[in-house]
Coordinates of C-alpha atoms in Angstrom, one line a residue:
M1 CA -30.6 -19.1 -4.0
S2 CA -29.9 -17.3 -1.2
D3 CA -26.5 -16.5 0.5
S4 CA -25.6 -17.4 3.1
P5 CA -24.8 -16.9 6.2
Q6 CA -21.1 -16.1 6.1
T7 CA -21.8 -14.5 2.1
Q8 CA -24.5 -12.4 3.7
S9 CA -22.1 -10.7 6.7
Q10 CA -19.3 -10.6 4.1
S11 CA -21.6 -8.7 1.4
L12 CA -22.7 -6.1 4.2
D13 CA -19.3 -5.6 6.1
A14 CA -16.9 -5.2 3.0
L15 CA -17.2 -1.1 3.0
Q16 CA -15.0 1.5 1.6
R17 CA -14.4 4.8 2.3
V18 CA -14.8 6.2 -0.7
G19 CA -11.8 8.2 0.3
P20 CA -9.1 9.1 -2.6
L21 CA -12.1 8.4 -5.4
V22 CA -13.6 12.3 -4.3
H23 CA -11.0 13.1 -7.1
L24 CA -12.6 10.3 -9.2
P25 CA -15.6 12.5 -11.1
A26 CA -11.8 15.7 -12.4
L27 CA -10.1 13.3 -13.2
A28 CA -12.0 11.4 -15.8
A29 CA -13.7 14.4 -17.1
E30 CA -9.6 15.7 -18.0
Y31 CA -10.3 12.9 -20.8
G32 CA -14.1 14.2 -21.5
V33 CA -16.0 10.8 -20.1
A34 CA -19.0 12.6 -17.1
L35 CA -19.7 11.0 -13.7
D36 CA -23.3 10.1 -14.9
A37 CA -21.5 7.7 -17.0
I38 CA -19.1 5.5 -15.0
V39 CA -21.6 5.4 -12.0
N40 CA -24.7 4.0 -14.0
G41 CA -26.4 0.5 -13.7
T42 CA -23.4 -0.4 -10.8
G43 CA -26.3 1.2 -7.7
V44 CA -23.9 3.9 -6.4
A45 CA -25.7 7.4 -6.2
A46 CA -23.0 10.1 -8.5
A47 CA -23.7 12.2 -5.5
A48 CA -21.0 9.9 -2.9
F49 CA -17.8 11.1 -4.6
A50 CA -19.6 14.3 -3.5
D51 CA -18.3 13.1 0.6
S52 CA -14.9 11.2 0.8
D53 CA -16.8 10.3 4.2
A54 CA -19.7 8.7 2.0
L55 CA -19.6 4.2 2.2
I56 CA -19.6 2.6 -0.6
S57 CA -18.9 -1.5 -0.8
Y58 CA -15.7 -2.4 -2.3
R59 CA -16.8 -4.9 -4.8
Q60 CA -19.0 -1.6 -5.6
C61 CA -15.2 0.4 -5.8
S62 CA -13.0 -2.0 -7.7
R63 CA -15.7 -2.5 -10.6
I64 CA -16.5 1.6 -10.8
L65 CA -12.3 2.3 -12.1
A66 CA -12.6 -0.9 -13.6
R67 CA -15.1 1.0 -15.5
C68 CA -13.5 3.9 -15.9
A69 CA -10.4 3.0 -17.0
K70 CA -12.8 1.8 -20.5
L71 CA -14.6 4.8 -20.2
T72 CA -11.4 7.2 -20.5
G73 CA -10.2 4.6 -22.7
N74 CA -6.4 4.8 -20.3
P75 CA -5.3 1.8 -18.9
Q76 CA -3.2 3.5 -16.5
F77 CA -6.6 5.0 -13.7
G78 CA -6.5 3.7 -11.2
L79 CA -3.0 5.3 -10.8
L80 CA -3.0 8.4 -11.8
L81 CA -6.4 8.2 -9.3
G82 CA -4.3 7.9 -6.4
A83 CA -1.7 9.9 -7.2
R84 CA -3.9 12.5 -6.6
T85 CA -4.7 11.1 -2.6
T86 CA -3.8 13.6 -0.4
T87 CA -4.3 12.6 3.8
A88 CA -6.9 15.1 3.7
D89 CA -8.9 12.4 1.4
L90 CA -8.9 10.0 4.2
G91 CA -10.6 11.0 6.9
Q92 CA -10.4 10.1 10.6
L93 CA -7.3 7.8 9.0
G94 CA -5.2 11.0 7.8
A95 CA -5.8 12.2 10.8
L96 CA -3.9 10.3 12.9
F97 CA -1.4 10.3 9.9
R98 CA -0.9 14.2 10.5
A99 CA -0.5 14.4 14.3
A100 CA 1.3 11.1 14.0
P101 CA 5.1 12.0 15.6
T102 CA 6.7 10.0 12.9
L103 CA 6.1 8.5 9.8
G104 CA 6.5 4.8 11.6
Q105 CA 3.9 5.6 14.3
A106 CA 1.8 6.8 12.0
M107 CA 2.3 3.2 9.9
V108 CA 1.8 1.3 12.7
A109 CA -1.0 2.8 13.8
A110 CA -2.9 2.7 9.6
V111 CA -2.8 -0.1 10.5
D112 CA -3.9 -1.2 13.6
V113 CA -7.5 1.1 12.6
Q114 CA -6.8 1.3 8.3
A115 CA -9.6 -0.5 9.0
V116 CA -12.2 2.4 9.7
N117 CA -11.3 3.7 6.1
S118 CA -12.0 0.2 4.4
R119 CA -13.9 -3.3 4.8
G120 CA -12.0 -5.1 1.7
A121 CA -8.1 -4.7 1.7
T122 CA -6.1 -3.9 4.7
V123 CA -2.4 -2.7 5.4
Y124 CA 0.2 -4.1 6.8
L125 CA 4.0 -3.9 7.9
H126 CA 6.3 -5.9 7.7
R127 CA 10.6 -6.4 7.8
S128 CA 12.5 -6.9 5.2
G129 CA 16.3 -6.8 5.6
D130 CA 18.0 -3.7 6.2
D131 CA 14.1 -2.5 5.2
V132 CA 10.5 -2.5 5.5
V133 CA 7.3 -3.3 3.6
F134 CA 4.3 -1.3 4.0
G135 CA 2.1 -2.5 2.1
Y136 CA -2.2 -3.4 0.2
A137 CA -3.5 -6.4 0.4
I138 CA -7.2 -7.6 -1.2
Y139 CA -9.4 -9.7 0.9
E140 CA -12.2 -8.7 -0.6
R141 CA -12.5 -11.9 -2.8
D142 CA -14.7 -10.0 -5.2
A143 CA -13.6 -7.8 -5.9
V144 CA -11.9 -7.0 -9.2
A145 CA -9.6 -4.9 -10.7
Q146 CA -6.6 -5.5 -9.2
D147 CA -4.3 -3.8 -12.3
Q148 CA -6.6 -0.5 -11.4
L149 CA -6.6 -1.3 -7.4
Y150 CA -2.8 -1.9 -6.6
P151 CA -1.3 0.7 -8.8
M152 CA -4.4 3.3 -7.1
L153 CA -3.2 2.4 -3.8
V154 CA 0.5 2.3 -3.6
A155 CA 0.4 5.6 -5.5
A156 CA -2.0 6.8 -2.9
L157 CA 0.5 5.1 0.2
A158 CA 4.0 7.4 -1.6
S159 CA 1.3 10.4 -2.3
V160 CA 1.2 10.1 1.7
I161 CA 4.8 9.5 3.0
R162 CA 5.6 12.3 1.0
E163 CA 3.3 14.4 2.0
L164 CA 3.3 13.0 5.7
T165 CA 8.2 13.9 5.7
Q166 CA 7.8 17.0 3.2
G167 CA 9.6 15.0 0.8
A168 CA 11.8 14.2 3.1
V169 CA 12.2 10.4 3.0
V170 CA 11.4 8.9 -0.5
P171 CA 10.9 5.2 -1.0
V172 CA 13.9 2.1 -2.0
E173 CA 10.9 0.8 -4.3
M174 CA 7.2 -0.3 -5.0
L175 CA 5.9 -3.9 -5.6
L176 CA 3.3 -4.2 -8.0
P177 CA 1.6 -8.3 -8.2
L178 CA 1.2 -7.1 -12.3
R179 CA 3.3 -7.8 -14.9
P180 CA 4.8 -4.8 -16.4
P181 CA 2.3 -2.6 -18.4
V182 CA 4.1 -1.9 -22.5
D183 CA 4.8 1.6 -21.3
Q184 CA 6.0 2.5 -18.0
R185 CA 5.9 6.2 -18.2
P186 CA 3.1 7.1 -16.8
F187 CA 4.8 5.1 -13.6
D188 CA 7.4 6.6 -13.3
V189 CA 6.1 9.6 -13.9
A190 CA 3.5 9.2 -11.1
L191 CA 5.7 7.4 -8.0
G192 CA 9.4 8.9 -8.7
A193 CA 11.0 5.6 -7.6
P194 CA 11.7 2.1 -8.1
L195 CA 9.5 -0.1 -9.4
R196 CA 9.5 -3.8 -9.7
F197 CA 6.6 -5.8 -11.5
D198 CA 6.0 -9.5 -11.2
Q199 CA 5.8 -9.3 -7.1
A200 CA 3.7 -11.1 -4.1
E201 CA 2.5 -7.7 -3.2
A202 CA 1.8 -5.0 -4.0
G203 CA 3.6 -1.8 -1.0
V204 CA 6.1 0.1 -0.6
V205 CA 10.2 -0.5 0.3
L206 CA 11.7 1.9 2.7
P207 CA 15.1 1.6 5.0
V208 CA 14.3 1.1 8.3
A209 CA 15.2 4.3 9.3
A210 CA 12.6 6.4 7.9
L211 CA 10.3 5.2 10.0
D212 CA 11.7 7.5 12.9
A213 CA 11.5 10.4 10.0
P214 CA 9.0 13.2 12.4
V215 CA 5.7 13.6 10.5
A216 CA 5.3 17.8 9.9
G217 CA 2.8 18.7 12.1
G218 CA 2.5 16.1 14.7
D219 CA 0.9 15.6 17.7
P220 CA 1.9 13.3 20.1
E221 CA -1.7 14.6 22.3
T222 CA -4.1 14.9 19.3
F223 CA -2.6 11.6 18.0
N224 CA -2.8 9.6 21.1
R225 CA -6.4 10.9 20.9
I226 CA -7.3 10.0 17.5
S227 CA -5.9 6.8 18.1
S228 CA -8.4 6.0 20.7
N229 CA -10.7 7.0 18.9
A230 CA -10.4 4.8 16.6
S231 CA -9.8 1.9 17.9
A232 CA -13.4 2.9 20.6
Q233 CA -15.3 2.2 17.3
L234 CA -13.2 -0.5 15.5
A235 CA -14.7 -2.4 19.2
Q236 CA -18.5 -0.9 19.2
A237 CA -18.3 -2.8 15.6
Q238 CA -17.8 -6.5 17.2
R239 CA -17.0 -7.5 12.9
P240 CA -17.2 -11.2 12.5
W241 CA -14.5 -13.1 13.4
T242 CA -13.7 -14.5 10.6
R243 CA -13.7 -11.3 8.5
R244 CA -11.1 -10.4 10.9
V245 CA -9.4 -13.6 10.1
Q246 CA -9.8 -13.1 6.6
R247 CA -8.1 -9.6 7.1
A248 CA -5.1 -10.5 9.0
M249 CA -4.6 -13.3 6.8
R250 CA -2.6 -12.4 3.8
P251 CA 0.1 -10.6 5.9
L252 CA 0.4 -13.1 7.9
I253 CA 0.4 -16.4 4.8
L254 CA 3.3 -13.5 3.1
R255 CA 5.2 -13.9 6.5
G256 CA 5.9 -17.8 6.0
A257 CA 4.1 -19.1 8.8
P258 CA 0.3 -19.2 8.7
S259 CA -0.2 -20.8 11.4
T260 CA -3.6 -21.0 14.1
G261 CA -1.3 -20.1 17.0
A262 CA 0.1 -17.5 15.1
M263 CA -3.3 -15.7 13.4
A264 CA -4.3 -16.0 18.1
R265 CA -1.2 -14.3 18.9
L266 CA -1.7 -11.3 15.1
L267 CA -6.0 -11.5 17.0
G268 CA -4.5 -10.3 20.7
I269 CA -6.9 -13.4 22.2
E270 CA -6.0 -17.1 23.1
L271 CA -5.8 -19.8 20.4
R272 CA -8.9 -22.1 21.6
T273 CA -10.5 -18.7 22.4
L274 CA -10.4 -17.9 18.0
T275 CA -10.9 -21.6 16.9
R276 CA -14.3 -21.2 19.6
H277 CA -15.4 -18.1 17.7
L278 CA -14.7 -19.6 14.2
A279 CA -16.7 -22.4 15.3
R280 CA -19.6 -20.5 16.3
E281 CA -19.6 -18.6 12.9
G282 CA -19.3 -22.4 11.1
T283 CA -16.2 -21.5 9.1
T284 CA -12.0 -22.8 10.8
F285 CA -9.0 -22.0 10.2
Q286 CA -8.3 -24.2 8.3
T287 CA -10.9 -22.9 5.9
E288 CA -9.8 -19.1 5.8
L289 CA -6.2 -19.9 5.3
D290 CA -7.4 -22.0 2.3
A291 CA -9.5 -19.8 0.7
T292 CA -7.0 -17.1 1.2
R293 CA -4.7 -19.3 -0.2
R294 CA -6.7 -20.0 -3.4
A295 CA -8.3 -16.6 -4.0
M296 CA -3.8 -14.9 -3.8
A297 CA -2.6 -18.1 -6.2
C298 CA -6.2 -17.3 -8.5
E299 CA -4.9 -13.2 -8.3
L300 CA -0.9 -14.3 -9.2
L301 CA -1.0 -17.0 -11.7
Q302 CA -3.3 -14.8 -13.9
T303 CA -2.1 -10.2 -13.0
T304 CA 1.5 -11.4 -12.7
G305 CA 4.1 -13.7 -14.1
L306 CA 5.7 -15.5 -11.5
A307 CA 7.0 -19.1 -11.7
I308 CA 5.0 -21.3 -10.3
A309 CA 7.4 -22.4 -7.8
D310 CA 8.0 -18.9 -6.7
V311 CA 3.7 -18.5 -6.3
A312 CA 4.0 -21.7 -4.5
D313 CA 7.2 -20.0 -1.8
A314 CA 4.9 -16.1 -2.1
L315 CA 1.3 -18.7 -0.4
A316 CA 3.9 -19.8 2.3
Y317 CA 3.9 -24.1 1.0
A318 CA 7.8 -25.7 1.9
H319 CA 7.1 -27.2 -1.4
Q320 CA 5.4 -26.3 -4.8
A321 CA 4.5 -30.3 -5.2
S322 CA 2.6 -29.2 -1.7
F323 CA 1.1 -26.4 -4.3
T324 CA 0.3 -28.3 -7.4
D325 CA -2.2 -30.5 -5.4
A326 CA -3.5 -27.7 -3.2
F327 CA -4.6 -25.9 -6.5
R328 CA -5.5 -29.2 -7.9
R329 CA -8.2 -29.9 -5.1
W330 CA -9.7 -25.8 -5.1
T331 CA -9.4 -25.9 -9.1
G332 CA -9.6 -30.1 -10.7
K333 CA -6.9 -28.2 -13.0
T334 CA -3.1 -27.6 -12.1
P335 CA -1.6 -24.0 -11.4
S336 CA -0.6 -24.2 -15.3
D337 CA -3.0 -25.4 -16.7
W338 CA -5.3 -22.7 -14.6
R339 CA -3.3 -19.8 -16.1
A340 CA -2.7 -20.9 -19.6
A341 CA -7.2 -21.0 -19.5
A342 CA -7.2 -17.8 -18.0
A343 CA -5.5 -15.6 -20.6

């Protein structure tokens, strides 16, 4: 049975730069595991890990991380890998980071152009009281190993922030949508900041004032040039509108206002235009909202100990009963029954 056009589009588009994975061979070798053993049967050549600009599918990336954790016997492999990340691993995005005049400008630019690095996950920035959350969300629905991906990226974000500000900015705390591990010490050593598990999102929490922190060696002229080039590159890619909506949906849900109008404003187009684009691609905003909510719900039910009411709140449902009805429609089970079966 062949894939639908939408599934084909997602499979072809969900690419990821090797980026931080360039450190994977060395880290695995420290556990006596050869790279060939890791990539065997994955469809990814060992040579890809010598080039941070090489592209692999996000699904392959996630499965390789799962295999690394298994073969090395270290359940925190992704965390340790992310902690080795530098801006040099991030290609054009890393150059943009280094050229930014301030940390806030670096983060805003990353939100705008991070798709040049990954088509399976997104970064976002939102206000939370006196703090801001620089978050990371997976939207590739075939991804696995969230227990490796989220720690890797949170550790990578923390590492990049330290590099850009030469340690002047220290996160208030880190957030992970995972249950607490038996041994939290590897997280404390790798992250160097308070960490909260069982959260609705993954990210680094910073005081608002940290956005004004200068980036060591920032160059406004270079920053503007790289930003313009990255934006032009994305515009030329002519990404399907379905993928753009999928990319923006999870951050929109976390803000608590997932509507067609809010999505259109976020993407910078008219509501009717967005609706028309999605219809041409065989989908609707509500279809994509339901699919993202289902994926988020299953992820949070399986990887965290969040109460059902808190999961409903994270998915921007006004009432737990509405979430339960929707989840039963999607899966044929109540959230509690589904969680028990997945345990």
